[in-house]
Short mmCIF file of C-alpha atoms and ligand atoms in Angstrom, two decimals:
data_model
loop_
_atom_site.label_atom_id
_atom_site.label_comp_id
_atom_site.label_asym_id
_atom_site.label_seq_id
_atom_site.Cartn_x
_atom_site.Cartn_y
_atom_site.Cartn_z
CA MET A 1 112.59 88.69 162.28
CA SER A 2 111.40 92.22 163.08
CA THR A 3 110.97 93.03 166.73
CA VAL A 4 108.37 95.69 165.86
CA SER A 5 104.84 94.71 164.95
CA LEU A 6 103.75 95.85 161.48
CA ALA A 7 100.18 94.66 161.86
CA GLY A 8 97.30 97.07 161.33
CA ARG A 9 99.32 100.04 160.17
CA ARG A 10 101.27 101.46 157.23
CA LEU A 11 105.03 100.79 157.08
CA ARG A 12 107.15 103.68 158.27
CA LEU A 13 109.48 104.65 155.44
CA GLY A 14 112.71 106.70 155.61
CA MET A 15 114.67 108.02 152.67
CA VAL A 16 118.29 108.80 152.08
CA GLY A 17 118.91 111.12 149.09
CA GLY A 18 116.09 112.13 146.83
CA GLY A 19 116.07 115.75 147.92
CA ALA A 20 115.48 118.96 145.96
CA GLY A 21 116.54 118.58 142.29
CA ALA A 22 117.13 114.87 142.58
CA TYR A 23 115.58 112.48 140.13
CA ILE A 24 114.60 109.08 141.40
CA GLY A 25 113.70 109.94 144.98
CA GLY A 26 110.50 111.63 143.78
CA ILE A 27 109.49 108.54 141.83
CA HIS A 28 109.98 106.44 144.97
CA ARG A 29 107.75 108.82 146.93
CA PHE A 30 104.98 108.65 144.32
CA ALA A 31 105.29 104.84 144.14
CA ALA A 32 105.22 104.41 147.90
CA ARG A 33 102.01 106.41 148.17
CA LEU A 34 99.95 104.71 145.51
CA ASP A 35 98.84 101.69 147.48
CA ASN A 36 98.61 103.34 150.87
CA GLN A 37 101.18 100.97 152.36
CA PHE A 38 103.85 103.46 153.43
CA ASP A 39 104.23 106.68 155.37
CA LEU A 40 107.35 108.73 154.70
CA VAL A 41 108.37 109.87 158.19
CA ALA A 42 112.17 110.43 158.23
CA GLY A 43 115.06 111.26 155.97
CA ALA A 44 118.54 112.46 155.25
CA PHE A 45 117.47 113.83 151.87
CA ASP A 46 120.53 115.62 150.62
CA VAL A 47 124.30 115.56 150.69
CA ASP A 48 123.95 119.17 151.82
CA ALA A 49 122.37 118.99 155.29
CA ALA A 50 120.77 122.44 155.20
CA ARG A 51 119.16 121.77 151.83
CA GLY A 52 118.02 118.39 153.13
CA HIS A 53 116.30 119.99 156.17
CA ALA A 54 114.52 122.57 153.98
CA PHE A 55 113.31 119.75 151.72
CA ALA A 56 112.13 117.73 154.74
CA ALA A 57 110.15 120.70 156.06
CA GLU A 58 108.44 121.20 152.64
CA ASN A 59 107.53 117.52 152.74
CA PHE A 60 106.00 117.63 156.27
CA ILE A 61 108.72 115.54 157.92
CA ALA A 62 108.93 116.25 161.67
CA PRO A 63 112.06 118.37 162.27
CA GLU A 64 113.52 115.85 164.71
CA ARG A 65 113.36 113.22 162.04
CA SER A 66 115.17 115.23 159.40
CA TYR A 67 118.79 114.23 159.80
CA ASP A 68 122.12 115.80 158.75
CA ASP A 69 123.29 112.54 157.23
CA TYR A 70 122.55 108.84 157.08
CA ALA A 71 124.75 108.00 160.11
CA ALA A 72 122.78 110.43 162.27
CA MET A 73 119.57 108.93 160.86
CA VAL A 74 120.61 105.39 161.83
CA GLU A 75 121.38 106.57 165.37
CA GLY A 76 118.25 108.71 165.66
CA GLU A 77 115.88 106.10 164.35
CA ARG A 78 117.23 102.92 165.98
CA GLY A 79 116.32 104.12 169.47
CA ARG A 80 112.79 105.22 168.69
CA GLU A 81 109.74 103.15 169.48
CA ASP A 82 108.21 104.38 166.24
CA ARG A 83 111.39 103.93 164.27
CA ILE A 84 111.27 103.45 160.51
CA ASP A 85 110.64 99.93 159.28
CA VAL A 86 112.41 100.40 155.94
CA VAL A 87 114.67 102.94 154.29
CA ALA A 88 114.80 103.79 150.59
CA ILE A 89 118.33 104.55 149.37
CA CYS A 90 118.15 107.01 146.50
CA THR A 91 121.71 108.30 146.39
CA PRO A 92 124.49 107.90 143.81
CA ASN A 93 125.85 104.36 143.44
CA HIS A 94 129.05 104.63 145.50
CA THR A 95 127.09 105.43 148.67
CA HIS A 96 124.65 102.49 148.47
CA TYR A 97 126.95 100.02 150.22
CA PRO A 98 127.84 101.94 153.39
CA ILE A 99 124.30 103.27 153.78
CA ALA A 100 122.60 99.90 153.25
CA ARG A 101 125.09 98.20 155.55
CA ALA A 102 124.48 100.72 158.36
CA PHE A 103 120.70 100.38 158.23
CA ILE A 104 120.69 96.57 158.02
CA GLU A 105 123.06 96.39 160.98
CA ALA A 106 120.60 98.60 162.88
CA GLY A 107 117.83 96.04 162.13
CA ILE A 108 116.10 98.18 159.48
CA ASP A 109 115.00 96.78 156.11
CA VAL A 110 116.28 98.38 152.92
CA ILE A 111 115.03 99.28 149.51
CA CYS A 112 118.14 100.09 147.46
CA GLU A 113 118.58 101.69 144.11
CA LYS A 114 120.45 99.89 141.36
CA PRO A 115 123.23 99.12 140.75
CA MET A 116 123.32 97.75 144.27
CA THR A 117 127.02 98.64 144.75
CA THR A 118 129.98 99.83 142.70
CA THR A 119 132.20 96.79 143.33
CA LEU A 120 131.57 93.07 143.28
CA GLU A 121 133.25 92.71 146.66
CA ASP A 122 130.73 95.09 148.24
CA ALA A 123 127.81 93.40 146.46
CA VAL A 124 128.84 90.00 147.82
CA ALA A 125 129.26 91.42 151.32
CA LEU A 126 125.87 93.19 151.22
CA HIS A 127 124.03 90.18 149.87
CA GLU A 128 125.69 88.02 152.56
CA LEU A 129 124.75 90.53 155.27
CA ALA A 130 121.13 90.65 154.13
CA ARG A 131 120.96 86.88 154.00
CA SER A 132 122.59 86.23 157.35
CA SER A 133 120.72 89.00 159.20
CA GLY A 134 117.34 88.03 157.68
CA ARG A 135 116.65 91.68 156.82
CA PHE A 136 114.81 92.47 153.63
CA LEU A 137 116.91 94.13 150.85
CA GLY A 138 114.91 95.00 147.76
CA VAL A 139 116.53 96.43 144.64
CA THR A 140 114.52 98.73 142.37
CA TYR A 141 114.82 97.12 138.97
CA THR A 142 111.92 99.29 137.83
CA TYR A 143 110.96 97.49 134.66
CA SER A 144 110.10 94.23 136.40
CA GLY A 145 107.17 96.09 137.89
CA TYR A 146 105.28 96.42 134.53
CA PRO A 147 102.22 94.17 134.15
CA MET A 148 103.03 93.29 130.54
CA VAL A 149 106.55 92.29 131.51
CA HIS A 150 104.92 89.82 133.89
CA GLU A 151 102.70 88.64 131.05
CA ALA A 152 105.76 88.03 128.88
CA ARG A 153 107.40 86.15 131.74
CA ALA A 154 104.30 83.98 132.25
CA MET A 155 104.08 83.25 128.51
CA VAL A 156 107.69 82.17 128.38
CA ALA A 157 107.26 79.98 131.46
CA ARG A 158 104.12 78.46 129.91
CA GLY A 159 106.03 77.52 126.75
CA ASP A 160 104.02 79.85 124.52
CA ILE A 161 107.07 80.64 122.37
CA GLY A 162 108.93 77.38 122.88
CA LYS A 163 112.55 77.00 123.86
CA ILE A 164 114.30 80.33 123.69
CA ARG A 165 116.90 80.81 121.00
CA VAL A 166 117.66 84.51 120.90
CA VAL A 167 117.23 87.42 123.33
CA GLN A 168 117.71 90.96 122.10
CA VAL A 169 117.52 93.76 124.60
CA GLU A 170 118.42 97.38 124.13
CA TYR A 171 118.40 100.41 126.33
CA PRO A 172 119.25 103.51 124.25
CA LEU A 173 119.07 107.06 125.69
CA GLU A 174 120.11 110.39 124.17
CA TRP A 175 120.47 112.66 127.18
CA MET A 176 124.27 112.31 127.53
CA ALA A 177 125.05 112.66 123.82
CA THR A 178 127.08 115.81 124.66
CA GLY A 179 129.35 116.59 127.61
CA ILE A 180 126.56 117.80 129.87
CA GLU A 181 128.52 116.60 132.90
CA LEU A 182 130.82 119.61 132.35
CA GLN A 183 127.86 122.01 132.15
CA GLY A 184 126.53 121.52 135.66
CA ASN A 185 124.16 118.56 135.10
CA GLN A 186 123.98 116.94 138.56
CA GLN A 187 122.89 113.53 137.35
CA ALA A 188 125.44 113.27 134.54
CA ALA A 189 128.29 114.52 136.79
CA TRP A 190 128.36 111.51 139.14
CA ARG A 191 127.34 109.05 136.40
CA THR A 192 130.57 109.85 134.49
CA ASP A 193 132.83 109.58 137.56
CA PRO A 194 134.16 106.02 138.01
CA LYS A 195 134.52 106.53 141.76
CA LYS A 196 130.80 107.30 142.04
CA ASN A 197 129.18 105.30 139.22
CA GLY A 198 131.47 102.25 139.34
CA ARG A 199 133.60 100.72 136.53
CA GLY A 200 130.80 100.57 133.95
CA GLY A 201 129.27 103.77 132.51
CA SER A 202 126.16 103.14 130.43
CA ILE A 203 126.49 99.44 131.15
CA GLY A 204 126.24 100.06 134.89
CA ASP A 205 123.62 102.74 134.75
CA ILE A 206 121.16 101.28 132.24
CA GLY A 207 122.74 98.07 130.97
CA THR A 208 121.98 96.55 134.39
CA HIS A 209 118.26 97.35 133.89
CA ALA A 210 118.29 95.66 130.49
CA TYR A 211 120.17 92.63 131.78
CA HIS A 212 117.77 92.21 134.67
CA LEU A 213 114.74 92.56 132.41
CA ALA A 214 116.03 89.94 129.95
CA GLY A 215 116.77 87.53 132.77
CA PHE A 216 113.49 88.24 134.55
CA VAL A 217 111.37 87.50 131.50
CA THR A 218 113.33 84.54 130.11
CA GLY A 219 114.52 82.96 133.35
CA LEU A 220 117.80 82.35 131.62
CA LYS A 221 121.16 82.62 133.38
CA ALA A 222 124.15 84.03 131.61
CA ASP A 223 127.15 81.71 131.19
CA ALA A 224 129.47 84.26 129.58
CA VAL A 225 129.63 87.74 128.07
CA SER A 226 131.79 89.31 125.37
CA ALA A 227 131.80 93.10 125.30
CA ASP A 228 132.84 96.09 123.24
CA LEU A 229 132.60 99.35 125.13
CA ALA A 230 133.02 102.83 123.64
CA THR A 231 133.23 106.35 124.88
CA PHE A 232 132.06 108.84 122.25
CA VAL A 233 132.02 112.05 124.22
CA ASP A 234 135.48 113.61 124.54
CA GLY A 235 136.97 113.54 128.01
CA ARG A 236 134.43 111.16 129.46
CA ALA A 237 136.04 108.55 131.71
CA LEU A 238 133.42 105.81 131.34
CA ASP A 239 131.69 104.04 128.47
CA ASP A 240 128.69 105.78 126.99
CA ASN A 241 127.87 102.92 124.62
CA ALA A 242 128.11 99.18 125.15
CA HIS A 243 127.57 96.20 122.87
CA VAL A 244 127.47 92.91 124.76
CA MET A 245 127.02 89.39 123.42
CA ILE A 246 125.65 86.94 125.99
CA ARG A 247 125.80 83.18 125.96
CA TYR A 248 122.96 81.90 128.04
CA GLU A 249 122.73 78.48 129.66
CA GLY A 250 121.14 75.90 127.40
CA GLY A 251 122.52 77.53 124.25
CA ALA A 252 120.39 80.66 123.88
CA ARG A 253 122.23 83.70 122.56
CA GLY A 254 121.75 87.29 123.74
CA LEU A 255 122.65 90.72 122.47
CA LEU A 256 122.48 93.73 124.79
CA TRP A 257 122.97 97.32 123.73
CA SER A 258 123.10 100.19 126.23
CA SER A 259 123.76 103.71 125.03
CA GLN A 260 123.66 107.18 126.51
CA VAL A 261 124.37 108.84 123.17
CA ALA A 262 121.55 107.48 120.99
CA ILE A 263 119.95 110.62 119.60
CA GLY A 264 116.21 110.41 119.28
CA GLN A 265 115.87 107.80 122.01
CA SER A 266 114.23 109.15 125.20
CA ASN A 267 113.91 105.92 127.13
CA GLY A 268 113.99 103.25 124.44
CA LEU A 269 114.19 100.13 126.52
CA ARG A 270 113.02 97.26 124.34
CA LEU A 271 113.08 93.49 124.76
CA ARG A 272 112.65 90.92 122.00
CA VAL A 273 112.63 87.18 122.77
CA PHE A 274 112.63 84.63 120.00
CA GLY A 275 111.75 81.00 120.74
CA GLU A 276 111.36 77.88 118.64
CA THR A 277 107.62 78.55 117.99
CA GLY A 278 107.11 82.24 118.51
CA SER A 279 108.43 85.60 119.65
CA LEU A 280 107.59 88.38 122.11
CA VAL A 281 108.33 92.10 121.91
CA TRP A 282 107.88 94.67 124.70
CA HIS A 283 108.80 98.34 124.44
CA GLN A 284 108.94 100.51 127.56
CA GLU A 285 107.52 103.55 125.76
CA GLN A 286 104.32 101.57 124.91
CA PRO A 287 104.25 99.49 128.11
CA ASN A 288 100.57 98.52 127.94
CA GLU A 289 101.13 96.33 124.88
CA LEU A 290 102.97 93.09 124.32
CA PHE A 291 103.46 91.72 120.81
CA HIS A 292 103.26 87.96 120.27
CA THR A 293 103.95 86.36 116.91
CA GLU A 294 103.80 82.70 115.96
CA LEU A 295 105.76 81.16 113.07
CA PHE A 296 104.76 82.87 109.79
CA GLY A 297 101.89 84.56 111.64
CA SER A 298 101.06 88.26 112.04
CA PRO A 299 101.88 90.01 115.29
CA ARG A 300 99.07 89.81 117.90
CA VAL A 301 98.82 92.74 120.28
CA ILE A 302 98.11 91.62 123.84
CA LYS A 303 96.72 94.55 125.80
CA ARG A 304 97.03 95.22 129.53
CA GLY A 305 93.80 95.13 131.49
CA ARG A 306 92.12 92.16 129.80
CA ASP A 307 90.61 89.39 131.94
CA ASP A 308 92.32 86.57 130.09
CA LEU A 309 95.85 87.60 131.11
CA ALA A 310 97.98 85.75 133.65
CA ALA A 311 97.19 86.11 137.29
CA GLU A 312 100.59 87.78 137.90
CA THR A 313 99.71 90.38 135.26
CA ARG A 314 96.23 91.04 136.60
CA ALA A 315 97.60 91.37 140.13
CA ARG A 316 99.69 94.35 138.90
CA THR A 317 96.96 96.05 136.93
CA ARG A 318 95.00 98.96 138.34
CA THR A 319 92.79 100.30 135.58
CA PRO A 320 90.68 98.77 132.78
CA PRO A 321 92.02 98.38 129.22
CA GLY A 322 92.43 101.55 127.31
CA HIS A 323 93.33 103.62 130.38
CA PRO A 324 97.12 103.79 130.11
CA GLU A 325 99.28 102.82 133.05
CA GLY A 326 102.98 103.49 133.10
CA TYR A 327 106.11 104.20 134.98
CA ILE A 328 104.71 105.31 138.36
CA GLU A 329 102.34 102.33 138.50
CA ALA A 330 105.15 99.95 137.60
CA PHE A 331 107.37 101.44 140.32
CA SER A 332 104.50 101.22 142.78
CA ASN A 333 104.05 97.56 141.90
CA LEU A 334 107.58 97.04 143.18
CA TYR A 335 106.70 98.95 146.36
CA GLN A 336 103.57 96.89 146.75
CA GLY A 337 105.67 93.72 146.47
CA PHE A 338 108.27 95.07 148.86
CA ALA A 339 105.55 95.86 151.44
CA GLU A 340 104.19 92.34 151.22
CA ALA A 341 107.64 90.76 151.47
CA ILE A 342 108.49 92.90 154.53
CA ARG A 343 105.21 92.15 156.24
CA ALA A 344 105.50 88.42 155.53
CA ARG A 345 108.97 88.31 157.08
CA ALA A 346 107.83 90.19 160.14
CA GLU A 347 104.91 87.81 160.51
CA GLY A 348 107.04 84.71 159.88
CA ARG A 349 104.89 83.54 156.96
CA GLU A 350 105.49 82.94 153.29
CA ALA A 351 104.85 86.02 151.18
CA GLU A 352 101.94 86.12 148.76
CA PRO A 353 103.04 85.86 145.09
CA LYS A 354 103.41 89.62 144.56
CA GLY A 355 105.92 89.72 147.44
CA ARG A 356 107.93 86.80 146.13
CA ASP A 357 109.03 87.84 142.67
CA VAL A 358 110.45 91.25 143.53
CA PRO A 359 114.12 91.99 142.86
CA MET A 360 116.25 91.38 145.94
CA SER A 361 119.85 91.35 147.02
CA TYR A 362 120.81 88.41 144.85
CA ASP A 363 119.44 90.20 141.82
CA GLY A 364 121.49 93.21 142.85
CA LEU A 365 124.59 91.02 143.13
CA LYS A 366 123.97 89.47 139.68
CA GLY A 367 123.74 92.97 138.17
CA VAL A 368 127.12 94.02 139.68
CA ALA A 369 128.67 90.70 138.60
CA PHE A 370 127.40 91.35 135.06
CA VAL A 371 129.02 94.79 134.98
CA GLU A 372 132.31 93.37 136.26
CA ALA A 373 132.34 90.64 133.62
CA VAL A 374 131.47 93.09 130.83
CA VAL A 375 134.20 95.56 131.80
CA ASP A 376 136.72 92.76 132.33
CA SER A 377 135.85 91.36 128.89
CA HIS A 378 136.46 94.73 127.25
CA GLU A 379 139.43 95.93 129.28
CA LYS A 380 141.36 92.77 130.04
CA HIS A 381 140.45 90.26 127.37
CA GLY A 382 140.04 92.30 124.19
CA GLY A 383 136.32 91.44 124.05
CA GLY A 384 136.92 87.79 124.89
CA TRP A 385 134.39 85.77 126.83
CA CYS A 386 134.10 86.30 130.58
CA ALA A 387 131.83 84.45 132.97
CA PRO A 388 129.83 86.57 135.44
CA ARG A 389 130.75 85.27 138.89
CA PHE A 390 127.09 85.24 139.90
CA ALA A 391 124.27 84.57 137.47
P1 NAD B 1 120.51 112.49 141.67
O1 NAD B 1 121.86 113.06 141.53
O2 NAD B 1 119.38 113.10 140.97
O3 NAD B 1 120.10 112.48 143.24
C1 NAD B 1 120.98 112.02 144.25
C2 NAD B 1 120.46 112.55 145.57
O4 NAD B 1 121.23 111.95 146.57
C3 NAD B 1 120.60 114.06 145.76
O5 NAD B 1 119.49 114.53 146.49
C4 NAD B 1 121.87 114.19 146.63
O6 NAD B 1 121.91 115.37 147.40
C5 NAD B 1 121.69 113.00 147.49
N1 NAD B 1 122.92 112.45 148.13
C6 NAD B 1 124.11 112.23 147.56
N2 NAD B 1 124.94 111.70 148.50
C7 NAD B 1 124.23 111.61 149.64
C8 NAD B 1 124.56 111.16 150.93
N3 NAD B 1 125.74 110.67 151.23
N4 NAD B 1 123.57 111.24 151.89
C9 NAD B 1 122.33 111.75 151.59
N5 NAD B 1 122.00 112.17 150.37
C10 NAD B 1 122.96 112.11 149.40
O7 NAD B 1 120.60 110.94 141.34
P2 NAD B 1 119.50 110.00 140.68
O8 NAD B 1 119.47 110.12 139.19
O9 NAD B 1 118.22 110.20 141.39
O10 NAD B 1 120.08 108.54 141.01
C11 NAD B 1 120.14 108.10 142.35
C12 NAD B 1 120.21 106.56 142.29
O11 NAD B 1 119.07 106.04 141.66
C13 NAD B 1 121.39 106.01 141.53
O12 NAD B 1 121.87 104.82 142.14
C14 NAD B 1 120.81 105.64 140.16
O13 NAD B 1 121.48 104.61 139.52
C15 NAD B 1 119.41 105.20 140.56
N6 NAD B 1 118.39 105.39 139.57
C16 NAD B 1 117.48 104.39 139.34
C17 NAD B 1 116.46 104.49 138.41
C18 NAD B 1 115.52 103.37 138.28
O14 NAD B 1 114.80 103.27 137.31
N7 NAD B 1 115.37 102.48 139.23
C19 NAD B 1 116.38 105.64 137.66
C20 NAD B 1 117.28 106.68 137.90
C21 NAD B 1 118.28 106.54 138.85
#
């Protein structure tokens, strides 16, 4: 699909957003470096052009490849022989759609932050554009990069816990337990603005991570959701706490809790899956361990790094057991998979396994459809059941 050869060199990466004081852009940069697959060579790093150029200079980006905004970047890059191969979009949610669209239309692959868009209409259009153009569009559902999440997924697929009955997933955070958006917190300000974050507050910001994680591990598709959203901080326009019941295909039942006001919880993402013969528990704050319990048994701790783990798990493991790996490595596993998927497309071959099970535009679309169904359930149907339009 690509007209530029990617053979024998690193992929040229551009970035939109992620400038000084931003959060996730820095994590993308660490992740992209870890496996030596990418060179960051261009960017429109900040909504404030002057600040973006200063940031670019500090990060050794050639001045002619530091752009005022993403539109100038598309124009500047598309005509270059050494143009970027892929752009990472690390901006607030409402900008993802126009930015991703512009780069795909210029023939440049995209790695987009979640949620992929703020409306279902845009998500459908973007997924369709990626599909019809043949461009790669990866979505950074971070937690599907963890080795022990892959182990859980492999165990479920192997039938180690039997047919799934119950899925419990929670993503509690405390950082927005007070109105910090009114006290100059950059990240909280746009996350509490429906025009920038989308219709769902906590459910869009972190609920989408939890939903993706549960679906990734279990392979289950959601038939319907029933939601109760709450806003605890005075004056906030979006939910900061969400309780969602999920009916999965085949009869399994799910419960998802996302909260930005859960005091004591730094990043408490946790997944519990209960099957007919056993259960699995994974907690993001102890990501190197997976707990497996059989009926009436004691929990068995499965540790990352051991030789007897699934091939998918070992392929995402960098250090021996006892040497902790975490967030950056998980994020870089996504980047490693994106690199393989992008190269495979360019070479017209099937991707190796690590490039096949990375989150892509349809996963992004499912996440936005989930948020729509959750907010519709709460706002329009008094908590009644709503079917996500894409699952
Ligand atoms: P942030 O506010 O910290 O950073 C946003 C950056 O984008 C800033 O540098 C800002 O100047 C820049 N920006 C804004 N509009 C721009 C534009 N039009 N052109 C160029 N730059 C622009 O936000 P954040 O917390 O880093 O979140 C960014 C995105 O990443 C969001 O979509 C969020 O949901 C997502 N996110 C994902 C994860 C994850 O685990 N995958 C974690 C945190 C955030």
